[in-house]
PDB file of C-alpha atoms in Angstrom:
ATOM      1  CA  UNK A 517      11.357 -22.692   2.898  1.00 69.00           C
ATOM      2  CA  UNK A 518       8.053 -21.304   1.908  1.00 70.00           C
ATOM      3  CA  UNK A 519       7.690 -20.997  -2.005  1.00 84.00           C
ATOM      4  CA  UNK A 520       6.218 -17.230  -2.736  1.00 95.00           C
ATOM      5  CA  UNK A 521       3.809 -16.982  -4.847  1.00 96.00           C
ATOM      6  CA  UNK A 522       1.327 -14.617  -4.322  1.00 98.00           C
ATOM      7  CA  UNK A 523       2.754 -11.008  -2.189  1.00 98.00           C
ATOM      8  CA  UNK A 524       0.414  -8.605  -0.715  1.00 98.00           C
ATOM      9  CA  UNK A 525       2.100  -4.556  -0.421  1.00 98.00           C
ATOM     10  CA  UNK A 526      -0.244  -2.693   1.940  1.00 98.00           C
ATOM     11  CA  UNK A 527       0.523   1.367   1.166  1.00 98.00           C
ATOM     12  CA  UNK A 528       0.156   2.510  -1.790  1.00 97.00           C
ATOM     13  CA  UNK A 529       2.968   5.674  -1.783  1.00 94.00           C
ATOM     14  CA  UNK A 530       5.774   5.703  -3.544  1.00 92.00           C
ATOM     15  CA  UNK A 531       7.808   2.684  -1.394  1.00 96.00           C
ATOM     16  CA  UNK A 532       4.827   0.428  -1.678  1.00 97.00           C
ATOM     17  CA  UNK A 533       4.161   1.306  -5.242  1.00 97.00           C
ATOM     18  CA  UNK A 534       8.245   0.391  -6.479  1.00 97.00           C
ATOM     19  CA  UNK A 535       7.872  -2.738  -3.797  1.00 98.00           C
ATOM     20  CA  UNK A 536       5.043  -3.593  -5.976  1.00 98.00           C
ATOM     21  CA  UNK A 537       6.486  -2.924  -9.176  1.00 98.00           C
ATOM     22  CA  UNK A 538       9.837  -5.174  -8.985  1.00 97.00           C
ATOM     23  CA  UNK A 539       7.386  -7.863  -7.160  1.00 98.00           C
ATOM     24  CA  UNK A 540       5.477  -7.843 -10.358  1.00 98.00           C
ATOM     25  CA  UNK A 541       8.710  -7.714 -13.009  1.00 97.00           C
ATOM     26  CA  UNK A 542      10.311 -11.099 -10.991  1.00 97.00           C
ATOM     27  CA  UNK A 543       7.483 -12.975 -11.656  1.00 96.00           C
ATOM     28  CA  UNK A 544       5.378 -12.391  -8.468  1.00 97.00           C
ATOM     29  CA  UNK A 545       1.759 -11.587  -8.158  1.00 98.00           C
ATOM     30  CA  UNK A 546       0.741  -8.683  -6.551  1.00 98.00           C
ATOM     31  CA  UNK A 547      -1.840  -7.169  -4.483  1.00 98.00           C
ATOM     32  CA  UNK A 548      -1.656  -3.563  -3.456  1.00 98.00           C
ATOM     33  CA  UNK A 549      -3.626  -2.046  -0.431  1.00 98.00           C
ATOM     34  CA  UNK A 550      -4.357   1.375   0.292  1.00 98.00           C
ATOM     35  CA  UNK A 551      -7.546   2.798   2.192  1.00 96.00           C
ATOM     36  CA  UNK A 552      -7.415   5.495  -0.081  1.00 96.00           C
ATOM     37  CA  UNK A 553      -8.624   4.562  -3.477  1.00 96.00           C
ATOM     38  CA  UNK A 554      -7.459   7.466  -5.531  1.00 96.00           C
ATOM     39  CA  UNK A 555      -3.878   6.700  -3.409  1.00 96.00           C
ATOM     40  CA  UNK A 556      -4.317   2.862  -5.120  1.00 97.00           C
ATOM     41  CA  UNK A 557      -5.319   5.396  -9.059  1.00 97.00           C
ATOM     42  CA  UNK A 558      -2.283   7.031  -8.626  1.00 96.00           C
ATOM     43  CA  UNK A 559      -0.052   3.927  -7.631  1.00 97.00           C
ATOM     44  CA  UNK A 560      -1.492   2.147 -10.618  1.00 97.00           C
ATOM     45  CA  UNK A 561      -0.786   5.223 -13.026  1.00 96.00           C
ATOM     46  CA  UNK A 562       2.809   5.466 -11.692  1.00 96.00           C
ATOM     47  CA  UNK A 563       3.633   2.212 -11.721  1.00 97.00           C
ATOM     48  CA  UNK A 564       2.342   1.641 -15.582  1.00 97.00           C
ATOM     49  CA  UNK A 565       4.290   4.940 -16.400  1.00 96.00           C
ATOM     50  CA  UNK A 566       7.373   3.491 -14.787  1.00 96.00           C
ATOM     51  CA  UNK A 567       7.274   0.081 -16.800  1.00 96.00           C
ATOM     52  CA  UNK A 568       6.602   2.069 -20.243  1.00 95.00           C
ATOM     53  CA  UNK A 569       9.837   4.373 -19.253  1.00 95.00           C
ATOM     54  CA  UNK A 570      11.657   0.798 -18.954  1.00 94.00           C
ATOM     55  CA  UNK A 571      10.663  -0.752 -21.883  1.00 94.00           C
ATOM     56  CA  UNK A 572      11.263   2.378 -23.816  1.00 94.00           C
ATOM     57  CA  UNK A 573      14.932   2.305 -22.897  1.00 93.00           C
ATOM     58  CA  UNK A 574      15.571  -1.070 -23.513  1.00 93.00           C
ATOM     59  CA  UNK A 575      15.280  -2.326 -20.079  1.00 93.00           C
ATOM     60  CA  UNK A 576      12.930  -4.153 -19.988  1.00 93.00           C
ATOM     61  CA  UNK A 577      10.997  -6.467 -22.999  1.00 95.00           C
ATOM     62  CA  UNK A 578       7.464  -5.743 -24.425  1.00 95.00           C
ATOM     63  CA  UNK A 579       6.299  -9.165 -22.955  1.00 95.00           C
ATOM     64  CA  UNK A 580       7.928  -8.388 -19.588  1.00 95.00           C
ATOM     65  CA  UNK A 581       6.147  -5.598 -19.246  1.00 95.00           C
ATOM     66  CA  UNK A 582       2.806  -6.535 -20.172  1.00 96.00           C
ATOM     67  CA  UNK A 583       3.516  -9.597 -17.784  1.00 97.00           C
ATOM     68  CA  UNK A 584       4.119  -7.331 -14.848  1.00 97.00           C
ATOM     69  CA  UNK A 585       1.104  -5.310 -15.404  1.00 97.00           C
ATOM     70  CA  UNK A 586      -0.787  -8.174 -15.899  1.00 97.00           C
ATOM     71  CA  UNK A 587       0.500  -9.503 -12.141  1.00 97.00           C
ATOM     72  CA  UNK A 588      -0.922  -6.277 -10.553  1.00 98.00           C
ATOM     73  CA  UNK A 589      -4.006  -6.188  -8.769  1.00 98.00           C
ATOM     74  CA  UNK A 590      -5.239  -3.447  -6.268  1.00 98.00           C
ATOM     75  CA  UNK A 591      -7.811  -3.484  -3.509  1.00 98.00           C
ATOM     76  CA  UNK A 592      -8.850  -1.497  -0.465  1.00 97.00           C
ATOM     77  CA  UNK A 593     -10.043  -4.293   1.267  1.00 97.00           C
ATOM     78  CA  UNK A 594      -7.309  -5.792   3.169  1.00 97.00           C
ATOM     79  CA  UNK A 595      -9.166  -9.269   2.714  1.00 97.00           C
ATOM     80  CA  UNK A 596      -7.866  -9.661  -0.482  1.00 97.00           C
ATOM     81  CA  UNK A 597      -4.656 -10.024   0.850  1.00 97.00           C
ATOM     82  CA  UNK A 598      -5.395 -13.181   2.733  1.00 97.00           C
ATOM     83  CA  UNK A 599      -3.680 -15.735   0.743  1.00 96.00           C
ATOM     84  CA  UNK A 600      -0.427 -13.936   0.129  1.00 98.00           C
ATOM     85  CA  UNK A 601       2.819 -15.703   1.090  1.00 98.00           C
ATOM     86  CA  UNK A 602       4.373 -12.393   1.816  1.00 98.00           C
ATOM     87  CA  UNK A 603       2.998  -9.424   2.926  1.00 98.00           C
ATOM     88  CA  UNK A 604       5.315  -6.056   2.950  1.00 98.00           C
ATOM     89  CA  UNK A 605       4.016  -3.534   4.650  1.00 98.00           C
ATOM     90  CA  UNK A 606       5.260   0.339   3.486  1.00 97.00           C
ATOM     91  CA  UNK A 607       2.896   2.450   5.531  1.00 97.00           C
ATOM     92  CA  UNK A 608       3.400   5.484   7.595  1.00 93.00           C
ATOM     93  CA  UNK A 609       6.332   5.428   9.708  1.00 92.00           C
ATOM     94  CA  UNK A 610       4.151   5.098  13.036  1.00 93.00           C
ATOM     95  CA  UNK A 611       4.634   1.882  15.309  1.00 95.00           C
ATOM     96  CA  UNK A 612       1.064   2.319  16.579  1.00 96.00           C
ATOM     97  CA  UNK A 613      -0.042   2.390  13.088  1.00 97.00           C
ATOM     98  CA  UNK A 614       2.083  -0.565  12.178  1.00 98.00           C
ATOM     99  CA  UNK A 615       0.961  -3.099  14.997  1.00 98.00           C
ATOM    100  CA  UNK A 616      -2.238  -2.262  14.462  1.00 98.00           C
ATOM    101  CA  UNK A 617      -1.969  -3.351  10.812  1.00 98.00           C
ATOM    102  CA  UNK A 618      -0.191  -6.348  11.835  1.00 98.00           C
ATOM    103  CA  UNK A 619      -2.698  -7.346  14.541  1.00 98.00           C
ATOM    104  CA  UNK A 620      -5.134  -7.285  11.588  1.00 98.00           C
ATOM    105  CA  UNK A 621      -3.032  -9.216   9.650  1.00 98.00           C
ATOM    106  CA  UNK A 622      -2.234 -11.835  11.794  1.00 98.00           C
ATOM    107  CA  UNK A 623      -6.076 -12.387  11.589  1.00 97.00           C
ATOM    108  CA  UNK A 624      -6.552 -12.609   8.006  1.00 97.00           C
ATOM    109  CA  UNK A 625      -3.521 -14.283   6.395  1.00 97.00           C
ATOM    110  CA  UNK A 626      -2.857 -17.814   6.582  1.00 96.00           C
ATOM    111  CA  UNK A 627      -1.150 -19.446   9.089  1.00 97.00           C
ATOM    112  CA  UNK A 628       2.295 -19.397   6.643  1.00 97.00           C
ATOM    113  CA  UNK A 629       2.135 -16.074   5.785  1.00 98.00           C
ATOM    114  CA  UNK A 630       5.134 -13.861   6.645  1.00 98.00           C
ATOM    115  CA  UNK A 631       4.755 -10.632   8.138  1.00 98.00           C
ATOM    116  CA  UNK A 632       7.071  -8.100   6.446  1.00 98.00           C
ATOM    117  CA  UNK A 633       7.498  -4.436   7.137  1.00 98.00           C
ATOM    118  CA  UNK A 634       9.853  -1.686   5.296  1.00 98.00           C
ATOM    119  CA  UNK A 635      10.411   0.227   8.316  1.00 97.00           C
ATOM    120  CA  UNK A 636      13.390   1.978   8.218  1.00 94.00           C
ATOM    121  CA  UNK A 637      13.750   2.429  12.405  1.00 95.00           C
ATOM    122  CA  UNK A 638      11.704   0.618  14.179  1.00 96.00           C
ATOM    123  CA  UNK A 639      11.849  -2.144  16.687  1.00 97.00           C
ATOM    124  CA  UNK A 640      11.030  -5.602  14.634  1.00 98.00           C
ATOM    125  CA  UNK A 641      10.444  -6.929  17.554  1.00 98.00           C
ATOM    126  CA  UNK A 642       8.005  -4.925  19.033  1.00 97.00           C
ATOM    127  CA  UNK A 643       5.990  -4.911  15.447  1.00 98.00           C
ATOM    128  CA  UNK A 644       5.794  -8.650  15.994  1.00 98.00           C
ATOM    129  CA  UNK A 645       4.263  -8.280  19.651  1.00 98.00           C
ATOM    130  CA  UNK A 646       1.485  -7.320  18.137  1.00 98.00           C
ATOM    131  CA  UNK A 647       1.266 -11.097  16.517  1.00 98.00           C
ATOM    132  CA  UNK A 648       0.477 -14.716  17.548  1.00 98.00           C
ATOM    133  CA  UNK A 649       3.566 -15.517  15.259  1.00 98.00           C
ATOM    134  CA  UNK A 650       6.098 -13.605  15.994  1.00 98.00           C
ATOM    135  CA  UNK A 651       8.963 -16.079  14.736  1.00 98.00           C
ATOM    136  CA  UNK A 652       7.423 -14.984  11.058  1.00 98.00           C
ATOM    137  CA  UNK A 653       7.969 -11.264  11.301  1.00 98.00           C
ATOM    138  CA  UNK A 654      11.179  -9.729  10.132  1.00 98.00           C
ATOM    139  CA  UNK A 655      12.446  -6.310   8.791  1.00 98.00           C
ATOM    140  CA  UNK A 656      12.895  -6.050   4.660  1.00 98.00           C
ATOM    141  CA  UNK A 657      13.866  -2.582   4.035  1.00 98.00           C
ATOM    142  CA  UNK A 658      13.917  -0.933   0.929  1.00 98.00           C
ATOM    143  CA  UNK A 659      15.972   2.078  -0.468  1.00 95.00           C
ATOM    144  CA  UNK A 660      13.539   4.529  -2.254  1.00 90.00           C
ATOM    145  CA  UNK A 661      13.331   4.587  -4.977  1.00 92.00           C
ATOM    146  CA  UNK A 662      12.835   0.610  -4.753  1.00 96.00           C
ATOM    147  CA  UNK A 663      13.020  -0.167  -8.362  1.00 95.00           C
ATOM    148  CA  UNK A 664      16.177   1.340  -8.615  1.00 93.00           C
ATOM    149  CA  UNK A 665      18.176   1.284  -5.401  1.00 96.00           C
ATOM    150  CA  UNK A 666      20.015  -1.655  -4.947  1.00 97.00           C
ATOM    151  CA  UNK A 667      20.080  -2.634  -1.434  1.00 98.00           C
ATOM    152  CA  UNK A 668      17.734  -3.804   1.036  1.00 98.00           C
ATOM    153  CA  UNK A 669      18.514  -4.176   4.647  1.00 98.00           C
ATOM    154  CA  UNK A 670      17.229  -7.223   6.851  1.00 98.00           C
ATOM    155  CA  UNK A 671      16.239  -6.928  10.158  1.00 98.00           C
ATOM    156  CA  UNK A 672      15.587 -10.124  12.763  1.00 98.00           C
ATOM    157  CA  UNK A 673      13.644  -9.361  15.383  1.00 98.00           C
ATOM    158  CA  UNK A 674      14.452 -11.476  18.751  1.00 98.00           C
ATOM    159  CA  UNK A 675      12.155 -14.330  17.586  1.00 98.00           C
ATOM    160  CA  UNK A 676      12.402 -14.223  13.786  1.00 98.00           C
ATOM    161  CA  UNK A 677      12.910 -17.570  12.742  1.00 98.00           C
ATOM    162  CA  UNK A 678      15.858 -18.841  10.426  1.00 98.00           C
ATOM    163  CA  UNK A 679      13.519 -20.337   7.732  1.00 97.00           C
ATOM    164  CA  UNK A 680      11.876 -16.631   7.778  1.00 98.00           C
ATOM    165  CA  UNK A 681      15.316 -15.228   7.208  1.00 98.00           C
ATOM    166  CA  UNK A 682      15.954 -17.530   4.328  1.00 97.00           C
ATOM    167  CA  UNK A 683      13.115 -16.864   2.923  1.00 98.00           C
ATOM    168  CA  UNK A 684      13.036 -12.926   2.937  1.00 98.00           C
ATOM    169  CA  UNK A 685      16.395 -13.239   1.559  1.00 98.00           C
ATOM    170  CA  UNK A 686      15.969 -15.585  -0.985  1.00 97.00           C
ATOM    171  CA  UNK A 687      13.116 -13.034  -2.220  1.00 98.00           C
ATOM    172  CA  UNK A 688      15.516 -10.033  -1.726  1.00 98.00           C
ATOM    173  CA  UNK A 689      18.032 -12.026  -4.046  1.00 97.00           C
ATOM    174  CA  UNK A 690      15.246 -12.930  -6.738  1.00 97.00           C
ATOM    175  CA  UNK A 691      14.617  -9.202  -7.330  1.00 97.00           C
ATOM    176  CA  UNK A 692      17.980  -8.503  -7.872  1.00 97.00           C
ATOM    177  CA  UNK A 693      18.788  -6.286  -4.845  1.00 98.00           C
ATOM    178  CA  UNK A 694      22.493  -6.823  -2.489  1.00 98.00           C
ATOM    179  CA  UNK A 695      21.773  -7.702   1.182  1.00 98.00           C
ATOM    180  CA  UNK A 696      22.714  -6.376   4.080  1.00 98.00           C
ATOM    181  CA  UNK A 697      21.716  -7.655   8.028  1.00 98.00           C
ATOM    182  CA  UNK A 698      21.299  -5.834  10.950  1.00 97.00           C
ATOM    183  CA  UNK A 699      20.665  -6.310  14.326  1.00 96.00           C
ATOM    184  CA  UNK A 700      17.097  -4.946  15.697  1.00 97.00           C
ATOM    185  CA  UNK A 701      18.641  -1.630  17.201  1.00 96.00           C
ATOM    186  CA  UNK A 702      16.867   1.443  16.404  1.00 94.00           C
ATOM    187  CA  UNK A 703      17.668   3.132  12.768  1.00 95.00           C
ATOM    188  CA  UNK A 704      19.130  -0.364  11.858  1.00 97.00           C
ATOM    189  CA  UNK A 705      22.229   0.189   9.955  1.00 97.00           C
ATOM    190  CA  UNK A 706      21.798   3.273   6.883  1.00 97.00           C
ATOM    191  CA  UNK A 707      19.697   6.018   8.328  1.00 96.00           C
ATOM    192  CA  UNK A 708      21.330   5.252  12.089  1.00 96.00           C
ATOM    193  CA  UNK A 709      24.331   6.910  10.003  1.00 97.00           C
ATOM    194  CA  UNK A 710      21.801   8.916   7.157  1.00 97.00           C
ATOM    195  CA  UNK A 711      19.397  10.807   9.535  1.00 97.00           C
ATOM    196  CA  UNK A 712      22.160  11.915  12.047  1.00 98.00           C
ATOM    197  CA  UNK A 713      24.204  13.547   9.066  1.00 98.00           C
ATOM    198  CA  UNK A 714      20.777  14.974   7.546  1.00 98.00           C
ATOM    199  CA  UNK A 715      20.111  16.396  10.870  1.00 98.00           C
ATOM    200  CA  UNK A 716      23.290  17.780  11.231  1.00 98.00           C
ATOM    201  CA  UNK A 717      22.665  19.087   7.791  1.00 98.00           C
ATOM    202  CA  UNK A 718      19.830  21.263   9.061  1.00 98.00           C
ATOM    203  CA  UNK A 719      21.103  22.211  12.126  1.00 98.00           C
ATOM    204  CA  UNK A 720      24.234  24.080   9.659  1.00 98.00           C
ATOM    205  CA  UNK A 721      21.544  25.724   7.859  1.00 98.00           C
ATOM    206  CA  UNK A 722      19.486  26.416  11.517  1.00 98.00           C
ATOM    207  CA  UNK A 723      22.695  28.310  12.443  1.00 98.00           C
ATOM    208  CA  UNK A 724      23.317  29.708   9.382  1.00 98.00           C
ATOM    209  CA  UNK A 725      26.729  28.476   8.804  1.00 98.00           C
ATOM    210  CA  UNK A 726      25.695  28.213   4.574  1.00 98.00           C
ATOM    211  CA  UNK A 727      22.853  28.517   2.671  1.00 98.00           C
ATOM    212  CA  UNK A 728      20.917  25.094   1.449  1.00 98.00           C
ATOM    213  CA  UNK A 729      22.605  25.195  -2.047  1.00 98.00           C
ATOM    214  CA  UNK A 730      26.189  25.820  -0.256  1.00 98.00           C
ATOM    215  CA  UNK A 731      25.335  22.964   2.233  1.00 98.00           C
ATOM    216  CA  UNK A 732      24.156  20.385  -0.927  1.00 98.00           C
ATOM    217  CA  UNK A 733      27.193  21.616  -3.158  1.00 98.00           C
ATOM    218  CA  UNK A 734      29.569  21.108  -0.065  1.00 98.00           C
ATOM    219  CA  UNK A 735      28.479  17.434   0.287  1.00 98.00           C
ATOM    220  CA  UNK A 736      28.074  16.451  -3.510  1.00 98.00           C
ATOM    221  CA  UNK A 737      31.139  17.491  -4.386  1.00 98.00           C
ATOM    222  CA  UNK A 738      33.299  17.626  -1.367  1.00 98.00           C
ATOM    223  CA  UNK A 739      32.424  14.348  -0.626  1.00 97.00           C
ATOM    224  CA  UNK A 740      30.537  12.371  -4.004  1.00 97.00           C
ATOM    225  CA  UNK A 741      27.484  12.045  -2.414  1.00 96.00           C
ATOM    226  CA  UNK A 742      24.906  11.912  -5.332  1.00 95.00           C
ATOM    227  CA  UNK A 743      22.386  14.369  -3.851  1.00 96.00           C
ATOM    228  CA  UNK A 744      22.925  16.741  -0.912  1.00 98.00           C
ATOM    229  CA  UNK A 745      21.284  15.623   2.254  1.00 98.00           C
ATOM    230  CA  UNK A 746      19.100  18.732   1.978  1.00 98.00           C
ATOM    231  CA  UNK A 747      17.868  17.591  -1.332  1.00 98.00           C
ATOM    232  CA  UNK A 748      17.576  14.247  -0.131  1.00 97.00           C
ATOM    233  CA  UNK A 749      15.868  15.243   2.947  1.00 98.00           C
ATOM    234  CA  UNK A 750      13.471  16.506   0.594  1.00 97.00           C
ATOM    235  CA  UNK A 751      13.455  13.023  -1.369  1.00 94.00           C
ATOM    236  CA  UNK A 752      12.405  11.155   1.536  1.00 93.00           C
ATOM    237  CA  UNK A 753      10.112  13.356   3.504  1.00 95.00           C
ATOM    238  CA  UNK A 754      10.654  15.678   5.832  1.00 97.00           C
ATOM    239  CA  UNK A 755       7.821  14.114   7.533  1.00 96.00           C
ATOM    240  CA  UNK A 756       9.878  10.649   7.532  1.00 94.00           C
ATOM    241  CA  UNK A 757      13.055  12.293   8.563  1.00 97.00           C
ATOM    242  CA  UNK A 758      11.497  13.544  11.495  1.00 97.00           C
ATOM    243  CA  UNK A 759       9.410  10.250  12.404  1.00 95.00           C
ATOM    244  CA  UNK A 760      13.045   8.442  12.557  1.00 96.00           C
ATOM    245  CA  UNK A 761      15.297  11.005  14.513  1.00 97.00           C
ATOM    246  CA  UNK A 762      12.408  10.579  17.111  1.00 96.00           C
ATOM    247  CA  UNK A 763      12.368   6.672  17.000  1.00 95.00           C
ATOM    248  CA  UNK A 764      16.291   7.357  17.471  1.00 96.00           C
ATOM    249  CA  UNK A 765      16.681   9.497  20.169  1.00 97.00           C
ATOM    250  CA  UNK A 766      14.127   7.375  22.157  1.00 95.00           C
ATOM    251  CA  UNK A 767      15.440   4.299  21.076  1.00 94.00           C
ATOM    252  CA  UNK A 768      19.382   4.885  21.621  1.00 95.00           C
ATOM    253  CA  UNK A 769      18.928   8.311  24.327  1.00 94.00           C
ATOM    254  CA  UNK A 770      21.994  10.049  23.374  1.00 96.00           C
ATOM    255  CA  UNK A 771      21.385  13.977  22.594  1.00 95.00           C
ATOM    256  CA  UNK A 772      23.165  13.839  19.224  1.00 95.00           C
ATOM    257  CA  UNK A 773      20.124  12.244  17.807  1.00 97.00           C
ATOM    258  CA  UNK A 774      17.863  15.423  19.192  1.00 98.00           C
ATOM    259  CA  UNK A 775      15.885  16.318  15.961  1.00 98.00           C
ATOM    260  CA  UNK A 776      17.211  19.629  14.891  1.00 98.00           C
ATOM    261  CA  UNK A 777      14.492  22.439  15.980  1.00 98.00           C
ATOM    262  CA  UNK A 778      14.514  23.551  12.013  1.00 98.00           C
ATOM    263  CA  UNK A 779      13.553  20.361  11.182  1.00 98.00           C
ATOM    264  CA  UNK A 780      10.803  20.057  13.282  1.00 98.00           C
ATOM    265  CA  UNK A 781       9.358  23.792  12.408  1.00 98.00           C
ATOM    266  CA  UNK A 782       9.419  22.689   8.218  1.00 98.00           C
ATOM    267  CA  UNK A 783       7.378  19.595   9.410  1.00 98.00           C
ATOM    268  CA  UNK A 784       4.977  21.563  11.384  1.00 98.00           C
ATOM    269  CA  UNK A 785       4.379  24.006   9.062  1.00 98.00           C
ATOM    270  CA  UNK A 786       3.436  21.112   6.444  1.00 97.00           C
ATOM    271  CA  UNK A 787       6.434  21.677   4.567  1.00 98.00           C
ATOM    272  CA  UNK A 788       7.492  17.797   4.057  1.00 97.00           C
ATOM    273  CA  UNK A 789       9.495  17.901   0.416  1.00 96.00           C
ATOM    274  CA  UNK A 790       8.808  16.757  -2.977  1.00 94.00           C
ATOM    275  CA  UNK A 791       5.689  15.149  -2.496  1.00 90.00           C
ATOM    276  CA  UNK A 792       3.655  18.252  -1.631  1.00 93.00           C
ATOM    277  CA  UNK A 793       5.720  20.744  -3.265  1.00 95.00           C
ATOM    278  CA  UNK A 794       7.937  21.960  -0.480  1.00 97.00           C
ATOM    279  CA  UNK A 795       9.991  21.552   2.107  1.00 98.00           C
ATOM    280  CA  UNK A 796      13.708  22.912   2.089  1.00 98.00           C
ATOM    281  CA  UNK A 797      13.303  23.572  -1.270  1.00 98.00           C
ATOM    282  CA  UNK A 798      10.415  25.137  -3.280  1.00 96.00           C
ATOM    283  CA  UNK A 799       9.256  23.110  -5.599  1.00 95.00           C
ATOM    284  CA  UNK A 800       6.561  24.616  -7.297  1.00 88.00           C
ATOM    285  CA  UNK A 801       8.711  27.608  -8.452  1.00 65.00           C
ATOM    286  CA  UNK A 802      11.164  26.278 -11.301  1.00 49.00           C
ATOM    287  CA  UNK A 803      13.689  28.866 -10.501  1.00 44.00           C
ATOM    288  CA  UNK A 804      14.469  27.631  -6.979  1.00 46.00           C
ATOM    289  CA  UNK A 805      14.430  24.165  -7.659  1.00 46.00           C
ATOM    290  CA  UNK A 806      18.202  22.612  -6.595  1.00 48.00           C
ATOM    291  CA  UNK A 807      19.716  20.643  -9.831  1.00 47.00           C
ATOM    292  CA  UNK A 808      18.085  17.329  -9.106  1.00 43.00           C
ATOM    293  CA  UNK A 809      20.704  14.297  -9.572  1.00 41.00           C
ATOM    294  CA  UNK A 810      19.645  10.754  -9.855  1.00 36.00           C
ATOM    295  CA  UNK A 811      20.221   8.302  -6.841  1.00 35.00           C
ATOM    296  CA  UNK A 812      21.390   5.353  -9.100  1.00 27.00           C
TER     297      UNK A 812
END
């Protein structure tokens, strides 16, 4: 089993940055890639600020901290990352985009590197087409946020190889985080289930059957879910949430998995959640921001 040492993250947004981040507190060093170098500012910036709000609550040690930032380097030359063991990949959900990162990969890292990629739908084993070693490509998603979100979901693709697997789990284990395997259908196993009810969640407020608070209220507290899938929707990316229903209803071609026509009109019009200040919700406007609620 291959002995990690060194981890690359390419993506710099908020899944690469917490990838990073618990990478760096369990004793792994890290290189972070972005293209964009303010993208790699802000990742560094959040990812310091994150550590200080551990260490200021106890959870985490003065030296473990310092340690961790310490572990962190960041580049936008994806050369750098040649002699990671690991390489995660948390880029835009795109599977062009993806195999043509991993086709540059497969060039740079060593021959022992393992391709991983946080996809949250797509085919593992088409990403690892793109690749002269496909038996060392395998899905390792992550629950955003990372740091905090306890699970992460393995996916084989058809010619991931068992000392891959062990490996990617081991690492998974090491950081803390509860496994769960799927099989390499499209969606995997938690947003096959996630985006259809967020959809479905849209499509109510498409037809007005409630408004968006009535829709998140409904579900926290008719049901315990932590956040309404509205909010959430606006968590993830409305962007994201779109990119996945698509990969779903090509992937499994049943009609329940159309993307709901509000859905797609929010994207369009740029309105992709939290990180750019709207999306179902307004967030630049105080007054009309839904009660946020931790996702612990």
């Amino acid at each position: 089993m291959v002995e990690i040492e060194i981890i690359g993250v390419v993506g710099s947004g908020q899944m690469g940055s917490g990838i990073a981040q618990i990478s760096a507190v369990h004793g792994v060093d890290v290189w972070v890639h972005d293209t964009d170098t303010a993208a790699l500012s802000r990742a560094s910036k959040s990812i310091s600020d994150s550590l200080h709000r551990l260490l200021s609550k106890g959870r985490l040690s003065q030296s473990g901290a310092t340690d961790a930032l310490r572990r962190l380097h960041y580049t936008s030359n994806l050369e750098e990352l040649r002699s990671a063991d690991v390489i995660i990949e948390a880029i835009v959900e795109s599977e062009e985009v993806k195999k043509s990162l991993f086709r540059k990969l497969d060039k740079i890292t060593k021959a022992s590197a393992i391709l991983a990629s946080n996809t949250s739908s797509i085919s593992i084993t088409r990403l690892a087409s793109a690749t002269s070693r496909p038996h060392q490509v395998i899905g390792m998603h992550f629950m955003n946020p990372p740091p905090t979100m306890k699970l992460v979901e393995i996916i084989r693709g058809a010619d991931t190889s068992d000392e891959t697997f062990r490996t990617i789990k081991t690492l998974a284990e090491r950081f803390g985080k509860t496994i769960i395997c799927s099989q390499d259908f499209s969606g995997f196993i938690v947003n096959r289930i996630l985006m259809p009810m967020i959809n479905e969640a849209f499509f109510a407020l498409y037809t007005a059957v409630a408004t968006k608070e009535n829709i998140d209220l409904g579900m926290k507290l008719g049901t315990n879910h932590p956040m309404g899938p509205l909010e959430l929707a606006d968590l993830i990316g409305l962007d994201v949430c779109l990119s996945i229903m698509k990969v779903l209803y090509a992937g499994l071609g049943d009609s329940k998995y159309a993307p709901c026509p509000l859905l797609v009109q929010y994207v369009d019009a740029g309105r992709h959640g939290r990180k750019c200040g709207i999306g179902v919700y307004n967030y630049s406007k105080a007054s009309q921001k839904p009660n946020p609620t931790p996702r612990l």
